[in-house]
Amino acid sequence: MRVLIVEDDLELARQLKETLMDAGYAVDHAPDGEEGHFLGDTESYDAIVLDLGLPVMDGVSVLEKWRADGHMIPVLILTARDTWSEKVAGLDAGADDYLTKPFKTEELLARVRALIRRSAGHASPELVCGPVHLDTRNGKVTVDGNPVRLTAQEFKLLSYLMHHQGEVISRTELTEHIYDQDFDRDSNTIEVFVNRVRKKLAVDIIETVRGLGYRLDVP
Ligand code: CA
């Protein structure tokens, strides 16, 4: 899962990036509205955290442009002041949720998790595929109740597939959703990760769809 943070307060952005990375997300950061708009327009994200008070282009304008261009990505807006009009403007521009500064990072994490889960069509924070359970709240993966230890990249890959169960996911799509923009991406390494995850799970839930990608399904 990959998240974009658009925030001009660099210290807050650094904290958010660290928190989200620790929670197992690939994270990109844009310090102004123009770069934020560009990244949201051209890269693949699972959720966006958007500050409304931004230099160059304000947050509401950024959001309106994305929505006008048909981008459905879930967006959580950050409002600096506890003014109802800013929240209303953001929600009316197409935001899915909001947080008022200052906030606890745990609350931001919970809201991001909920947004990603709901946009992928899941009501419960625990994702289940046959004997495999993935708890999005703490990143724990179990098979038949036994914990499985995954590396950060293996977890990102499994989490993306678990969120999109039953869909055929191409290697390119997986690559776009598990690496941040600075990562030297190579879609050939996806196969290596998939095989490692298969081995660790020891159950056959990741099917290779020849020429198209992978599909996660109950064996
Ligand atoms: Ca700001």
Short mmCIF file of N, CA, C and O in Angstrom, two decimals, residues 6-130:
data_model
loop_
_atom_site.label_atom_id
_atom_site.label_comp_id
_atom_site.label_asym_id
_atom_site.label_seq_id
_atom_site.Cartn_x
_atom_site.Cartn_y
_atom_site.Cartn_z
N VAL A 6 0.79 15.37 1.24
CA VAL A 6 1.00 16.71 0.70
C VAL A 6 0.92 17.67 1.88
O VAL A 6 -0.16 17.90 2.44
N GLU A 7 2.06 18.19 2.29
CA GLU A 7 2.15 18.97 3.53
C GLU A 7 3.36 19.89 3.46
O GLU A 7 4.46 19.43 3.16
N ASP A 8 3.14 21.20 3.71
CA ASP A 8 4.26 22.15 3.63
C ASP A 8 4.99 22.32 4.97
O ASP A 8 6.07 22.89 5.00
N ASP A 9 4.41 21.83 6.05
CA ASP A 9 5.11 21.84 7.33
C ASP A 9 6.06 20.63 7.31
O ASP A 9 5.64 19.49 7.48
N LEU A 10 7.35 20.91 7.05
CA LEU A 10 8.28 19.82 6.77
C LEU A 10 8.52 18.91 7.97
O LEU A 10 8.73 17.71 7.81
N GLU A 11 8.47 19.48 9.17
CA GLU A 11 8.66 18.66 10.36
C GLU A 11 7.47 17.70 10.55
O GLU A 11 7.66 16.51 10.81
N LEU A 12 6.27 18.23 10.36
CA LEU A 12 5.08 17.36 10.45
C LEU A 12 5.12 16.30 9.35
O LEU A 12 4.83 15.12 9.61
N ALA A 13 5.52 16.70 8.13
CA ALA A 13 5.59 15.75 7.02
C ALA A 13 6.58 14.63 7.32
O ALA A 13 6.31 13.46 7.05
N ARG A 14 7.71 15.01 7.92
CA ARG A 14 8.72 14.00 8.25
C ARG A 14 8.17 13.00 9.27
O ARG A 14 8.34 11.80 9.13
N GLN A 15 7.47 13.52 10.28
CA GLN A 15 6.87 12.65 11.30
C GLN A 15 5.83 11.71 10.70
O GLN A 15 5.80 10.52 11.00
N LEU A 16 4.98 12.28 9.84
CA LEU A 16 3.93 11.46 9.22
C LEU A 16 4.54 10.38 8.35
O LEU A 16 4.10 9.23 8.35
N LYS A 17 5.58 10.77 7.59
CA LYS A 17 6.23 9.81 6.69
C LYS A 17 6.81 8.65 7.49
O LYS A 17 6.62 7.49 7.15
N GLU A 18 7.49 8.99 8.59
CA GLU A 18 8.10 7.97 9.43
C GLU A 18 7.04 7.05 10.02
O GLU A 18 7.18 5.82 10.00
N THR A 19 5.95 7.64 10.55
CA THR A 19 4.88 6.85 11.15
C THR A 19 4.26 5.90 10.13
O THR A 19 4.04 4.72 10.41
N LEU A 20 3.98 6.43 8.94
CA LEU A 20 3.34 5.60 7.92
C LEU A 20 4.29 4.51 7.42
O LEU A 20 3.89 3.38 7.18
N MET A 21 5.58 4.86 7.28
CA MET A 21 6.55 3.85 6.84
C MET A 21 6.68 2.74 7.88
O MET A 21 6.73 1.56 7.53
N ASP A 22 6.71 3.13 9.17
CA ASP A 22 6.77 2.13 10.24
C ASP A 22 5.55 1.22 10.21
O ASP A 22 5.63 0.07 10.62
N ALA A 23 4.42 1.76 9.77
CA ALA A 23 3.19 0.97 9.73
C ALA A 23 3.11 0.13 8.45
O ALA A 23 2.10 -0.54 8.21
N GLY A 24 4.15 0.18 7.61
CA GLY A 24 4.21 -0.72 6.46
C GLY A 24 3.72 -0.13 5.15
O GLY A 24 3.39 -0.86 4.22
N TYR A 25 3.69 1.21 5.04
CA TYR A 25 3.30 1.84 3.78
C TYR A 25 4.52 2.35 3.04
O TYR A 25 5.50 2.77 3.67
N ALA A 26 4.46 2.34 1.71
CA ALA A 26 5.42 3.08 0.91
C ALA A 26 4.89 4.51 0.88
O ALA A 26 3.69 4.71 0.69
N VAL A 27 5.76 5.50 1.10
CA VAL A 27 5.29 6.88 1.28
C VAL A 27 6.06 7.87 0.41
O VAL A 27 7.28 7.83 0.35
N ASP A 28 5.32 8.76 -0.26
CA ASP A 28 5.93 9.89 -0.97
C ASP A 28 5.45 11.17 -0.31
O ASP A 28 4.36 11.22 0.27
N HIS A 29 6.26 12.23 -0.46
CA HIS A 29 5.89 13.51 0.13
C HIS A 29 6.04 14.64 -0.89
O HIS A 29 7.00 14.68 -1.64
N ALA A 30 5.04 15.52 -0.93
CA ALA A 30 5.13 16.73 -1.75
C ALA A 30 4.96 17.93 -0.82
O ALA A 30 4.05 17.95 0.01
N PRO A 31 5.84 18.95 -0.93
CA PRO A 31 5.80 20.09 -0.03
C PRO A 31 4.90 21.24 -0.47
O PRO A 31 4.73 22.21 0.25
N ASP A 32 4.33 21.16 -1.67
CA ASP A 32 3.41 22.21 -2.10
C ASP A 32 2.29 21.62 -2.95
O ASP A 32 2.35 20.45 -3.36
N GLY A 33 1.27 22.44 -3.21
CA GLY A 33 0.08 21.95 -3.90
C GLY A 33 0.34 21.53 -5.34
O GLY A 33 -0.25 20.56 -5.81
N GLU A 34 1.24 22.23 -6.01
CA GLU A 34 1.49 21.92 -7.41
C GLU A 34 2.15 20.54 -7.56
O GLU A 34 1.71 19.72 -8.36
N GLU A 35 3.21 20.30 -6.76
CA GLU A 35 3.87 19.00 -6.83
C GLU A 35 2.93 17.90 -6.34
O GLU A 35 2.89 16.80 -6.90
N GLY A 36 2.16 18.22 -5.29
CA GLY A 36 1.19 17.25 -4.77
C GLY A 36 0.18 16.87 -5.84
O GLY A 36 -0.10 15.69 -6.05
N HIS A 37 -0.34 17.89 -6.53
CA HIS A 37 -1.31 17.60 -7.59
C HIS A 37 -0.68 16.73 -8.67
O HIS A 37 -1.28 15.75 -9.12
N PHE A 38 0.55 17.05 -9.06
CA PHE A 38 1.23 16.30 -10.11
C PHE A 38 1.41 14.83 -9.71
O PHE A 38 1.10 13.92 -10.49
N LEU A 39 1.90 14.60 -8.48
CA LEU A 39 2.13 13.22 -8.04
C LEU A 39 0.81 12.44 -7.97
O LEU A 39 0.73 11.30 -8.44
N GLY A 40 -0.22 13.07 -7.40
CA GLY A 40 -1.52 12.39 -7.29
C GLY A 40 -2.11 12.08 -8.66
O GLY A 40 -2.84 11.12 -8.83
N ASP A 41 -1.76 12.91 -9.63
CA ASP A 41 -2.27 12.77 -10.99
C ASP A 41 -1.54 11.68 -11.76
O ASP A 41 -2.13 10.99 -12.59
N THR A 42 -0.25 11.51 -11.48
CA THR A 42 0.58 10.63 -12.33
C THR A 42 1.02 9.34 -11.66
O THR A 42 1.36 8.38 -12.35
N GLU A 43 1.04 9.29 -10.32
CA GLU A 43 1.50 8.09 -9.64
C GLU A 43 0.30 7.32 -9.08
O GLU A 43 -0.82 7.84 -9.07
N SER A 44 0.55 6.10 -8.62
CA SER A 44 -0.54 5.26 -8.10
C SER A 44 -0.51 5.21 -6.58
O SER A 44 0.44 4.68 -6.02
N TYR A 45 -1.53 5.76 -5.95
CA TYR A 45 -1.60 5.74 -4.48
C TYR A 45 -2.86 5.02 -4.01
O TYR A 45 -3.85 4.94 -4.74
N ASP A 46 -2.78 4.53 -2.76
CA ASP A 46 -3.95 3.89 -2.16
C ASP A 46 -4.70 4.87 -1.27
O ASP A 46 -5.86 4.65 -0.96
N ALA A 47 -4.02 5.92 -0.84
CA ALA A 47 -4.65 6.99 -0.07
C ALA A 47 -3.75 8.22 -0.12
O ALA A 47 -2.54 8.11 -0.32
N ILE A 48 -4.37 9.41 0.05
CA ILE A 48 -3.61 10.66 0.06
C ILE A 48 -3.98 11.45 1.30
O ILE A 48 -5.16 11.58 1.64
N VAL A 49 -2.94 11.96 2.00
CA VAL A 49 -3.14 12.85 3.14
C VAL A 49 -2.82 14.25 2.63
O VAL A 49 -1.69 14.52 2.21
N LEU A 50 -3.82 15.12 2.60
CA LEU A 50 -3.69 16.42 1.96
C LEU A 50 -3.95 17.56 2.93
O LEU A 50 -5.07 17.72 3.44
N ASP A 51 -2.91 18.36 3.16
CA ASP A 51 -3.09 19.57 3.97
C ASP A 51 -3.86 20.58 3.12
O ASP A 51 -3.69 20.62 1.89
N LEU A 52 -4.73 21.38 3.74
CA LEU A 52 -5.49 22.34 2.93
C LEU A 52 -4.74 23.66 2.72
O LEU A 52 -4.82 24.27 1.66
N GLY A 53 -3.97 24.09 3.74
CA GLY A 53 -3.22 25.34 3.60
C GLY A 53 -1.86 25.06 3.00
O GLY A 53 -0.92 24.71 3.70
N LEU A 54 -1.76 25.20 1.66
CA LEU A 54 -0.51 24.84 0.96
C LEU A 54 -0.03 25.99 0.08
O LEU A 54 -0.85 26.73 -0.46
N PRO A 55 1.30 26.12 -0.10
CA PRO A 55 1.80 27.12 -1.04
C PRO A 55 1.60 26.68 -2.49
O PRO A 55 1.39 25.50 -2.75
N VAL A 56 1.67 27.63 -3.39
CA VAL A 56 1.56 27.48 -4.85
C VAL A 56 0.12 27.17 -5.29
O VAL A 56 -0.47 27.88 -6.08
N MET A 57 -0.44 26.06 -4.78
CA MET A 57 -1.84 25.75 -5.09
C MET A 57 -2.47 25.24 -3.80
O MET A 57 -1.91 24.35 -3.16
N ASP A 58 -3.61 25.80 -3.39
CA ASP A 58 -4.19 25.39 -2.11
C ASP A 58 -4.83 24.00 -2.20
O ASP A 58 -5.14 23.52 -3.29
N GLY A 59 -4.99 23.38 -1.05
CA GLY A 59 -5.44 22.00 -0.99
C GLY A 59 -6.80 21.75 -1.63
O GLY A 59 -7.01 20.75 -2.32
N VAL A 60 -7.75 22.68 -1.41
CA VAL A 60 -9.08 22.49 -1.99
C VAL A 60 -9.00 22.49 -3.52
O VAL A 60 -9.62 21.66 -4.19
N SER A 61 -8.17 23.39 -4.10
CA SER A 61 -8.02 23.42 -5.56
C SER A 61 -7.38 22.13 -6.09
O SER A 61 -7.78 21.60 -7.13
N VAL A 62 -6.38 21.63 -5.34
CA VAL A 62 -5.72 20.38 -5.73
C VAL A 62 -6.75 19.25 -5.80
O VAL A 62 -6.85 18.51 -6.79
N LEU A 63 -7.56 19.16 -4.74
CA LEU A 63 -8.56 18.11 -4.64
C LEU A 63 -9.62 18.24 -5.75
O LEU A 63 -9.99 17.25 -6.39
N GLU A 64 -10.07 19.48 -5.98
CA GLU A 64 -11.07 19.69 -7.04
C GLU A 64 -10.53 19.25 -8.40
O GLU A 64 -11.25 18.65 -9.19
N LYS A 65 -9.25 19.53 -8.65
CA LYS A 65 -8.66 19.14 -9.94
C LYS A 65 -8.60 17.62 -10.08
O LYS A 65 -8.93 17.07 -11.13
N TRP A 66 -8.16 16.94 -9.00
CA TRP A 66 -8.12 15.47 -9.06
C TRP A 66 -9.50 14.90 -9.34
O TRP A 66 -9.67 14.03 -10.19
N ARG A 67 -10.48 15.39 -8.60
CA ARG A 67 -11.84 14.85 -8.75
C ARG A 67 -12.40 15.16 -10.13
O ARG A 67 -13.07 14.32 -10.74
N ALA A 68 -12.12 16.39 -10.64
CA ALA A 68 -12.61 16.75 -11.97
C ALA A 68 -11.99 15.84 -13.03
O ALA A 68 -12.61 15.55 -14.06
N ASP A 69 -10.77 15.37 -12.77
CA ASP A 69 -10.11 14.47 -13.71
C ASP A 69 -10.47 13.01 -13.47
O ASP A 69 -9.90 12.10 -14.08
N GLY A 70 -11.39 12.77 -12.54
CA GLY A 70 -11.89 11.42 -12.33
C GLY A 70 -11.09 10.54 -11.39
O GLY A 70 -11.31 9.34 -11.32
N HIS A 71 -10.14 11.14 -10.64
CA HIS A 71 -9.36 10.32 -9.69
C HIS A 71 -10.21 9.99 -8.47
O HIS A 71 -10.75 10.87 -7.83
N MET A 72 -10.30 8.68 -8.17
CA MET A 72 -11.17 8.20 -7.10
C MET A 72 -10.42 7.94 -5.79
O MET A 72 -11.04 7.54 -4.80
N ILE A 73 -9.11 8.15 -5.80
CA ILE A 73 -8.27 7.84 -4.63
C ILE A 73 -8.87 8.44 -3.34
O ILE A 73 -9.25 9.61 -3.33
N PRO A 74 -8.94 7.65 -2.25
CA PRO A 74 -9.42 8.23 -0.99
C PRO A 74 -8.49 9.32 -0.47
O PRO A 74 -7.27 9.14 -0.46
N VAL A 75 -9.07 10.46 -0.09
CA VAL A 75 -8.28 11.60 0.38
C VAL A 75 -8.71 12.01 1.79
O VAL A 75 -9.89 12.22 2.06
N LEU A 76 -7.72 12.09 2.68
CA LEU A 76 -7.93 12.60 4.04
C LEU A 76 -7.35 14.00 4.09
O LEU A 76 -6.17 14.19 3.80
N ILE A 77 -8.18 14.99 4.42
CA ILE A 77 -7.66 16.36 4.47
C ILE A 77 -7.26 16.73 5.90
O ILE A 77 -7.85 16.26 6.87
N LEU A 78 -6.23 17.58 5.99
CA LEU A 78 -5.77 18.10 7.27
C LEU A 78 -6.15 19.58 7.32
O LEU A 78 -5.81 20.34 6.41
N THR A 79 -6.90 19.96 8.35
CA THR A 79 -7.26 21.37 8.48
C THR A 79 -6.52 21.96 9.68
O THR A 79 -6.43 21.33 10.73
N ALA A 80 -5.97 23.14 9.47
CA ALA A 80 -5.13 23.76 10.50
C ALA A 80 -5.97 24.32 11.64
O ALA A 80 -5.59 24.23 12.79
N ARG A 81 -7.10 24.87 11.30
CA ARG A 81 -7.94 25.50 12.32
C ARG A 81 -9.23 24.71 12.44
O ARG A 81 -9.65 24.04 11.51
N ASP A 82 -9.83 24.85 13.62
CA ASP A 82 -11.07 24.12 13.84
C ASP A 82 -12.25 24.93 13.31
O ASP A 82 -13.17 25.25 14.05
N THR A 83 -12.18 25.29 12.05
CA THR A 83 -13.27 26.07 11.46
C THR A 83 -14.12 25.14 10.61
O THR A 83 -13.61 24.35 9.82
N TRP A 84 -15.42 25.25 10.79
CA TRP A 84 -16.30 24.32 10.07
C TRP A 84 -16.28 24.60 8.56
O TRP A 84 -16.41 23.69 7.75
N SER A 85 -16.06 25.89 8.17
CA SER A 85 -16.16 26.21 6.74
C SER A 85 -15.05 25.55 5.92
O SER A 85 -15.26 25.12 4.79
N GLU A 86 -13.85 25.42 6.51
CA GLU A 86 -12.74 24.79 5.80
C GLU A 86 -13.03 23.29 5.58
O GLU A 86 -12.78 22.74 4.51
N LYS A 87 -13.58 22.66 6.62
CA LYS A 87 -13.93 21.23 6.51
C LYS A 87 -15.00 21.03 5.45
O LYS A 87 -14.92 20.10 4.63
N VAL A 88 -16.02 21.89 5.49
CA VAL A 88 -17.11 21.77 4.52
C VAL A 88 -16.57 21.94 3.10
O VAL A 88 -16.89 21.16 2.20
N ALA A 89 -15.71 22.95 2.90
CA ALA A 89 -15.13 23.19 1.57
C ALA A 89 -14.35 21.96 1.11
O ALA A 89 -14.45 21.54 -0.05
N GLY A 90 -13.58 21.36 2.01
CA GLY A 90 -12.78 20.19 1.68
C GLY A 90 -13.65 18.98 1.35
O GLY A 90 -13.43 18.28 0.36
N LEU A 91 -14.65 18.75 2.19
CA LEU A 91 -15.53 17.60 1.96
C LEU A 91 -16.32 17.79 0.66
O LEU A 91 -16.48 16.86 -0.13
N ASP A 92 -16.78 19.02 0.42
CA ASP A 92 -17.52 19.29 -0.81
C ASP A 92 -16.62 19.18 -2.05
O ASP A 92 -17.10 18.91 -3.14
N ALA A 93 -15.32 19.40 -1.87
CA ALA A 93 -14.39 19.28 -3.01
C ALA A 93 -14.07 17.81 -3.30
O ALA A 93 -13.43 17.49 -4.30
N GLY A 94 -14.51 16.90 -2.41
CA GLY A 94 -14.30 15.48 -2.69
C GLY A 94 -13.47 14.73 -1.67
O GLY A 94 -13.05 13.60 -1.91
N ALA A 95 -13.22 15.34 -0.50
CA ALA A 95 -12.46 14.63 0.54
C ALA A 95 -13.33 13.53 1.13
O ALA A 95 -14.55 13.63 1.17
N ASP A 96 -12.67 12.45 1.61
CA ASP A 96 -13.39 11.32 2.19
C ASP A 96 -13.41 11.40 3.71
O ASP A 96 -14.23 10.75 4.35
N ASP A 97 -12.48 12.14 4.27
CA ASP A 97 -12.38 12.24 5.73
C ASP A 97 -11.52 13.44 6.05
O ASP A 97 -10.87 14.00 5.16
N TYR A 98 -11.51 13.87 7.32
CA TYR A 98 -10.67 15.00 7.70
C TYR A 98 -10.12 14.82 9.10
O TYR A 98 -10.66 14.05 9.90
N LEU A 99 -9.04 15.50 9.36
CA LEU A 99 -8.47 15.58 10.71
C LEU A 99 -8.11 17.03 10.96
O LEU A 99 -7.63 17.72 10.06
N THR A 100 -8.35 17.49 12.18
CA THR A 100 -7.99 18.86 12.54
C THR A 100 -6.67 18.83 13.30
O THR A 100 -6.48 18.00 14.19
N LYS A 101 -5.74 19.71 12.92
CA LYS A 101 -4.45 19.79 13.62
C LYS A 101 -4.64 20.51 14.95
O LYS A 101 -5.42 21.46 15.01
N PRO A 102 -3.93 20.13 16.02
CA PRO A 102 -3.01 18.99 16.07
C PRO A 102 -3.78 17.68 16.28
O PRO A 102 -4.87 17.69 16.82
N PHE A 103 -3.19 16.58 15.84
CA PHE A 103 -3.86 15.28 16.00
C PHE A 103 -2.83 14.25 16.44
O PHE A 103 -1.63 14.47 16.32
N LYS A 104 -3.32 13.15 16.93
CA LYS A 104 -2.44 12.03 17.32
C LYS A 104 -2.16 11.21 16.06
O LYS A 104 -3.07 10.92 15.29
N THR A 105 -0.89 10.80 15.88
CA THR A 105 -0.57 10.02 14.68
C THR A 105 -1.34 8.70 14.65
O THR A 105 -1.66 8.21 13.57
N GLU A 106 -1.68 8.16 15.84
CA GLU A 106 -2.45 6.91 15.87
C GLU A 106 -3.81 7.11 15.20
O GLU A 106 -4.32 6.22 14.52
N GLU A 107 -4.39 8.30 15.41
CA GLU A 107 -5.69 8.56 14.80
C GLU A 107 -5.56 8.68 13.29
O GLU A 107 -6.38 8.16 12.53
N LEU A 108 -4.48 9.33 12.85
CA LEU A 108 -4.26 9.44 11.41
C LEU A 108 -4.10 8.04 10.80
O LEU A 108 -4.71 7.72 9.78
N LEU A 109 -3.30 7.19 11.46
CA LEU A 109 -3.09 5.83 10.95
C LEU A 109 -4.40 5.07 10.85
O LEU A 109 -4.67 4.41 9.85
N ALA A 110 -5.24 5.17 11.90
CA ALA A 110 -6.51 4.45 11.91
C ALA A 110 -7.41 4.94 10.77
O ALA A 110 -8.08 4.15 10.10
N ARG A 111 -7.41 6.26 10.55
CA ARG A 111 -8.25 6.81 9.47
C ARG A 111 -7.74 6.40 8.10
O ARG A 111 -8.53 6.08 7.21
N VAL A 112 -6.42 6.38 7.91
CA VAL A 112 -5.85 5.96 6.63
C VAL A 112 -6.18 4.48 6.37
O VAL A 112 -6.60 4.11 5.28
N ARG A 113 -6.01 3.66 7.39
CA ARG A 113 -6.36 2.23 7.27
C ARG A 113 -7.81 2.06 6.84
O ARG A 113 -8.12 1.28 5.95
N ALA A 114 -8.70 2.79 7.54
CA ALA A 114 -10.13 2.67 7.25
C ALA A 114 -10.44 3.11 5.81
O ALA A 114 -11.22 2.46 5.11
N LEU A 115 -9.81 4.20 5.37
CA LEU A 115 -10.05 4.70 4.01
C LEU A 115 -9.62 3.69 2.96
O LEU A 115 -10.34 3.41 2.00
N ILE A 116 -8.43 3.12 3.16
CA ILE A 116 -7.90 2.16 2.19
C ILE A 116 -8.78 0.91 2.15
O ILE A 116 -9.13 0.40 1.09
N ARG A 117 -9.13 0.45 3.33
CA ARG A 117 -9.95 -0.76 3.45
C ARG A 117 -11.31 -0.55 2.79
O ARG A 117 -11.76 -1.36 2.00
N ARG A 118 -11.96 0.55 3.11
CA ARG A 118 -13.29 0.78 2.56
C ARG A 118 -13.27 0.99 1.05
O ARG A 118 -14.15 0.53 0.34
N SER A 119 -12.20 1.69 0.57
CA SER A 119 -12.16 1.92 -0.88
C SER A 119 -11.93 0.61 -1.63
O SER A 119 -12.26 0.49 -2.80
N ALA A 120 -11.34 -0.38 -0.94
CA ALA A 120 -11.16 -1.69 -1.57
C ALA A 120 -12.36 -2.60 -1.29
O ALA A 120 -12.37 -3.77 -1.68
N GLY A 121 -13.38 -2.09 -0.57
CA GLY A 121 -14.61 -2.84 -0.35
C GLY A 121 -14.62 -3.75 0.87
O GLY A 121 -15.37 -4.72 0.91
N HIS A 122 -13.76 -3.47 1.86
CA HIS A 122 -13.73 -4.31 3.06
C HIS A 122 -14.28 -3.56 4.26
O HIS A 122 -13.90 -2.43 4.52
N ALA A 123 -15.18 -4.23 5.00
CA ALA A 123 -15.77 -3.60 6.18
C ALA A 123 -14.90 -3.85 7.41
O ALA A 123 -14.80 -3.00 8.29
N SER A 124 -14.27 -5.02 7.48
CA SER A 124 -13.53 -5.40 8.68
C SER A 124 -12.04 -5.07 8.54
O SER A 124 -11.47 -5.19 7.46
N PRO A 125 -11.40 -4.66 9.66
CA PRO A 125 -9.95 -4.39 9.61
C PRO A 125 -9.12 -5.67 9.47
O PRO A 125 -7.93 -5.60 9.20
N GLU A 126 -9.75 -6.82 9.69
CA GLU A 126 -9.01 -8.07 9.52
C GLU A 126 -9.39 -8.68 8.17
O GLU A 126 -10.54 -8.98 7.90
N LEU A 127 -8.37 -8.84 7.32
CA LEU A 127 -8.62 -9.39 5.98
C LEU A 127 -8.36 -10.89 6.02
O LEU A 127 -7.37 -11.34 6.59
N VAL A 128 -9.26 -11.65 5.41
CA VAL A 128 -9.17 -13.10 5.49
C VAL A 128 -9.22 -13.71 4.10
O VAL A 128 -10.03 -13.32 3.26
N CYS A 129 -8.30 -14.65 3.85
CA CYS A 129 -8.34 -15.43 2.61
C CYS A 129 -8.06 -16.88 2.98
O CYS A 129 -6.90 -17.24 3.22
N GLY A 130 -9.11 -17.69 3.10
CA GLY A 130 -8.92 -19.08 3.54
C GLY A 130 -8.28 -19.09 4.91
O GLY A 130 -8.77 -18.43 5.83
#
